[in-house]
mmCIF file of C-alpha atoms in Angstrom:
data_model
loop_
_atom_site.group_PDB
_atom_site.id
_atom_site.type_symbol
_atom_site.label_atom_id
_atom_site.label_comp_id
_atom_site.label_asym_id
_atom_site.label_seq_id
_atom_site.Cartn_x
_atom_site.Cartn_y
_atom_site.Cartn_z
ATOM 1 C CA ALA A 90 -28.639 14.540 -12.922
ATOM 2 C CA VAL A 91 -30.525 12.838 -15.779
ATOM 3 C CA ALA A 92 -30.248 15.954 -17.987
ATOM 4 C CA GLN A 93 -26.540 16.154 -17.280
ATOM 5 C CA SER A 94 -26.127 12.509 -18.165
ATOM 6 C CA GLU A 95 -27.974 13.013 -21.478
ATOM 7 C CA SER A 96 -25.814 16.079 -22.108
ATOM 8 C CA GLU A 97 -22.693 14.000 -21.531
ATOM 9 C CA HIS A 98 -23.966 11.335 -23.930
ATOM 10 C CA GLN A 99 -24.678 14.000 -26.554
ATOM 11 C CA THR A 100 -21.161 15.413 -26.123
ATOM 12 C CA GLN A 101 -19.684 11.907 -26.507
ATOM 13 C CA ARG A 102 -21.734 11.314 -29.676
ATOM 14 C CA GLU A 103 -20.595 14.648 -31.135
ATOM 15 C CA TYR A 104 -16.971 13.852 -30.278
ATOM 16 C CA ALA A 105 -17.285 10.402 -31.862
ATOM 17 C CA GLU A 106 -18.692 11.967 -35.027
ATOM 18 C CA LEU A 107 -15.750 14.377 -35.268
ATOM 19 C CA VAL A 108 -13.295 11.524 -34.724
ATOM 20 C CA ARG A 109 -15.115 9.400 -37.332
ATOM 21 C CA GLU A 110 -14.829 12.255 -39.852
ATOM 22 C CA SER A 111 -11.073 12.580 -39.228
ATOM 23 C CA ALA A 112 -10.657 8.807 -39.419
ATOM 24 C CA GLY A 113 -12.460 8.872 -42.762
ATOM 25 C CA HIS A 114 -9.668 11.127 -44.017
ATOM 26 C CA GLY A 115 -7.132 8.476 -43.057
ATOM 27 C CA GLU A 116 -5.725 10.186 -39.960
ATOM 28 C CA THR A 117 -4.115 7.343 -38.030
ATOM 29 C CA ASP A 118 -4.572 8.985 -34.610
ATOM 30 C CA ALA A 119 -8.281 9.336 -35.304
ATOM 31 C CA ILE A 120 -8.603 5.733 -36.516
ATOM 32 C CA TRP A 121 -6.985 4.503 -33.294
ATOM 33 C CA ILE A 122 -9.140 6.789 -31.107
ATOM 34 C CA LEU A 123 -12.271 5.651 -32.961
ATOM 35 C CA GLY A 124 -11.252 2.075 -32.175
ATOM 36 C CA GLN A 125 -11.051 3.011 -28.502
ATOM 37 C CA LEU A 126 -14.486 4.607 -28.642
ATOM 38 C CA TYR A 127 -15.968 1.430 -30.150
ATOM 39 C CA GLU A 128 -14.163 -0.759 -27.629
ATOM 40 C CA GLU A 129 -15.486 1.300 -24.713
ATOM 41 C CA GLY A 130 -18.880 2.213 -26.201
ATOM 42 C CA ARG A 131 -18.333 5.964 -25.792
ATOM 43 C CA GLY A 132 -20.416 8.002 -28.225
ATOM 44 C CA VAL A 133 -20.984 4.910 -30.380
ATOM 45 C CA PRO A 134 -22.467 1.496 -29.639
ATOM 46 C CA GLN A 135 -19.878 -0.823 -28.098
ATOM 47 C CA ASP A 136 -18.535 -3.001 -30.909
ATOM 48 C CA TYR A 137 -15.408 -5.066 -30.310
ATOM 49 C CA VAL A 138 -15.372 -6.332 -33.894
ATOM 50 C CA GLU A 139 -15.206 -2.765 -35.221
ATOM 51 C CA ALA A 140 -12.615 -1.831 -32.580
ATOM 52 C CA ALA A 141 -10.426 -4.755 -33.683
ATOM 53 C CA ARG A 142 -10.823 -3.798 -37.348
ATOM 54 C CA LEU A 143 -9.785 -0.205 -36.655
ATOM 55 C CA TYR A 144 -6.869 -1.171 -34.407
ATOM 56 C CA ARG A 145 -5.630 -3.584 -37.078
ATOM 57 C CA LEU A 146 -5.664 -0.809 -39.721
ATOM 58 C CA VAL A 147 -3.146 1.258 -37.788
ATOM 59 C CA ALA A 148 -1.351 -1.614 -36.018
ATOM 60 C CA GLN A 149 -0.270 -3.028 -39.374
ATOM 61 C CA GLY A 150 1.441 0.294 -40.018
ATOM 62 C CA GLY A 151 3.747 -0.373 -37.069
ATOM 63 C CA TRP A 152 2.197 1.828 -34.383
ATOM 64 C CA PRO A 153 2.709 0.260 -30.925
ATOM 65 C CA GLU A 154 -0.438 1.577 -29.170
ATOM 66 C CA PRO A 155 -2.948 -0.150 -31.448
ATOM 67 C CA GLN A 156 -0.658 -3.217 -31.609
ATOM 68 C CA PHE A 157 -0.979 -3.446 -27.826
ATOM 69 C CA ASP A 158 -4.747 -2.821 -27.988
ATOM 70 C CA LEU A 159 -5.195 -5.522 -30.616
ATOM 71 C CA GLY A 160 -3.161 -7.906 -28.459
ATOM 72 C CA ARG A 161 -5.503 -7.165 -25.540
ATOM 73 C CA LEU A 162 -8.538 -7.996 -27.676
ATOM 74 C CA TYR A 163 -7.019 -11.317 -28.768
ATOM 75 C CA LEU A 164 -6.093 -12.087 -25.171
ATOM 76 C CA ALA A 165 -9.679 -11.520 -24.007
ATOM 77 C CA GLY A 166 -11.417 -12.813 -27.136
ATOM 78 C CA HIS A 167 -13.272 -9.518 -27.636
ATOM 79 C CA GLY A 168 -14.296 -9.038 -31.261
ATOM 80 C CA VAL A 169 -11.817 -11.683 -32.379
ATOM 81 C CA PRO A 170 -11.352 -15.327 -31.435
ATOM 82 C CA GLN A 171 -9.382 -15.673 -28.210
ATOM 83 C CA ASP A 172 -5.871 -16.579 -29.313
ATOM 84 C CA TYR A 173 -2.877 -16.280 -26.999
ATOM 85 C CA THR A 174 -0.421 -16.872 -29.845
ATOM 86 C CA ILE A 175 -1.738 -13.958 -31.896
ATOM 87 C CA ALA A 176 -1.916 -11.802 -28.761
ATOM 88 C CA LEU A 177 1.729 -12.675 -28.110
ATOM 89 C CA GLU A 178 2.665 -11.622 -31.649
ATOM 90 C CA TRP A 179 0.974 -8.214 -31.327
ATOM 91 C CA PHE A 180 2.406 -7.642 -27.844
ATOM 92 C CA THR A 181 5.878 -8.527 -29.112
ATOM 93 C CA LEU A 182 5.627 -6.026 -31.979
ATOM 94 C CA ALA A 183 4.616 -3.291 -29.529
ATOM 95 C CA ALA A 184 7.220 -4.326 -26.936
ATOM 96 C CA GLU A 185 9.981 -4.122 -29.544
ATOM 97 C CA GLN A 186 9.087 -0.419 -29.694
ATOM 98 C CA GLU A 187 9.388 -0.059 -25.904
ATOM 99 C CA HIS A 188 5.659 -0.160 -25.135
ATOM 100 C CA ALA A 189 5.712 -0.816 -21.382
ATOM 101 C CA GLY A 190 2.170 -2.216 -21.278
ATOM 102 C CA ALA A 191 3.033 -4.751 -23.962
ATOM 103 C CA MET A 192 6.201 -5.721 -22.113
ATOM 104 C CA HIS A 193 4.154 -6.260 -18.959
ATOM 105 C CA ALA A 194 1.612 -8.327 -20.908
ATOM 106 C CA LEU A 195 4.436 -10.522 -22.239
ATOM 107 C CA GLY A 196 5.641 -10.976 -18.689
ATOM 108 C CA LEU A 197 2.160 -12.082 -17.656
ATOM 109 C CA LEU A 198 1.878 -14.552 -20.541
ATOM 110 C CA HIS A 199 5.250 -16.121 -19.709
ATOM 111 C CA SER A 200 4.489 -16.172 -15.989
ATOM 112 C CA ASP A 201 1.113 -17.852 -16.532
ATOM 113 C CA GLY A 202 2.199 -20.076 -19.420
ATOM 114 C CA SER A 203 -0.556 -18.645 -21.628
ATOM 115 C CA GLY A 204 0.265 -19.290 -25.284
ATOM 116 C CA VAL A 205 3.865 -20.090 -24.386
ATOM 117 C CA PRO A 206 5.538 -22.541 -22.037
ATOM 118 C CA GLN A 207 5.606 -21.170 -18.496
ATOM 119 C CA ASP A 208 8.993 -19.504 -18.056
ATOM 120 C CA TYR A 209 9.555 -17.330 -14.991
ATOM 121 C CA ALA A 210 12.995 -16.206 -16.175
ATOM 122 C CA GLU A 211 11.466 -14.902 -19.396
ATOM 123 C CA ALA A 212 8.644 -13.312 -17.406
ATOM 124 C CA ALA A 213 11.242 -11.615 -15.200
ATOM 125 C CA ARG A 214 13.053 -10.295 -18.281
ATOM 126 C CA TRP A 215 9.872 -8.684 -19.646
ATOM 127 C CA TYR A 216 8.771 -7.377 -16.245
ATOM 128 C CA LEU A 217 12.168 -5.764 -15.717
ATOM 129 C CA LEU A 218 12.088 -4.059 -19.113
ATOM 130 C CA ALA A 219 8.623 -2.642 -18.381
ATOM 131 C CA ALA A 220 9.531 -1.833 -14.772
ATOM 132 C CA LYS A 221 12.507 0.242 -15.905
ATOM 133 C CA LEU A 222 10.072 2.241 -18.066
ATOM 134 C CA GLY A 223 8.014 2.959 -14.944
ATOM 135 C CA HIS A 224 5.136 0.487 -15.409
ATOM 136 C CA PRO A 225 3.832 0.100 -11.826
ATOM 137 C CA PHE A 226 2.256 -3.345 -12.246
ATOM 138 C CA ALA A 227 5.419 -4.678 -13.886
ATOM 139 C CA GLN A 228 7.368 -3.323 -10.926
ATOM 140 C CA ILE A 229 5.019 -5.131 -8.542
ATOM 141 C CA ASN A 230 5.111 -8.387 -10.500
ATOM 142 C CA PHE A 231 8.898 -8.218 -10.728
ATOM 143 C CA GLY A 232 9.016 -7.713 -6.963
ATOM 144 C CA LEU A 233 6.754 -10.722 -6.454
ATOM 145 C CA LEU A 234 9.123 -12.878 -8.503
ATOM 146 C CA TYR A 235 11.978 -11.806 -6.219
ATOM 147 C CA ALA A 236 9.852 -12.524 -3.138
ATOM 148 C CA ASP A 237 9.089 -16.048 -4.354
ATOM 149 C CA GLY A 238 12.389 -16.750 -6.099
ATOM 150 C CA PHE A 239 10.684 -17.526 -9.412
ATOM 151 C CA GLY A 240 12.930 -16.837 -12.411
ATOM 152 C CA VAL A 241 15.299 -14.807 -10.248
ATOM 153 C CA PRO A 242 17.194 -15.609 -7.047
ATOM 154 C CA GLN A 243 14.988 -15.067 -4.005
ATOM 155 C CA ASP A 244 15.883 -11.660 -2.590
ATOM 156 C CA TYR A 245 13.604 -9.982 -0.073
ATOM 157 C CA VAL A 246 15.445 -6.658 -0.265
ATOM 158 C CA LEU A 247 14.945 -6.387 -4.036
ATOM 159 C CA ALA A 248 11.386 -7.666 -3.646
ATOM 160 C CA HIS A 249 10.705 -4.932 -1.092
ATOM 161 C CA MET A 250 12.273 -2.280 -3.327
ATOM 162 C CA TRP A 251 10.312 -3.238 -6.461
ATOM 163 C CA LEU A 252 7.024 -3.712 -4.578
ATOM 164 C CA ASN A 253 7.351 -0.308 -2.927
ATOM 165 C CA LEU A 254 8.350 1.334 -6.183
ATOM 166 C CA GLY A 255 5.316 -0.160 -7.917
ATOM 167 C CA ALA A 256 2.994 0.930 -5.120
ATOM 168 C CA TYR A 257 4.498 4.433 -5.179
ATOM 169 C CA ASN A 258 3.970 4.645 -8.941
ATOM 170 C CA GLY A 259 0.284 3.812 -8.708
ATOM 171 C CA GLY A 260 0.076 0.030 -8.583
ATOM 172 C CA ASP A 261 -2.395 -1.542 -6.216
#
């Protein structure tokens, strides 16, 4: 098992080196993937600062995936100062391009009042947009709003529907 583990680590290091080479040629996919490798510490030492730098390179070009990833780092304060306002900005840019994860994140921020005034109606709007794109946790959170009557009229039938849909689609 130890030899297999070392073999897996070697394979991850080789993969990271290939991705780094492609990123060095300016390939945006490779730059984003290299950011993920640094964020997760796969094949390279875990380095949130480097992950944020790489995500920013491609996020500024308008790509929603690294915009969402950069928003996550700002939300958690990994490699960048924790800043809900900046996280909100990156999530909004990604959400405007129909990134369901970013829409869900915006719903969470509005529901919790993190970086914005707490607004369940706005949370419901973002959850619904993400839920319609099939995001299971947005479906569950939207269902919970219906169950509690927060931001939407209380409706147990719609709550049941959205909660079941989210569970069916892989939500916990």
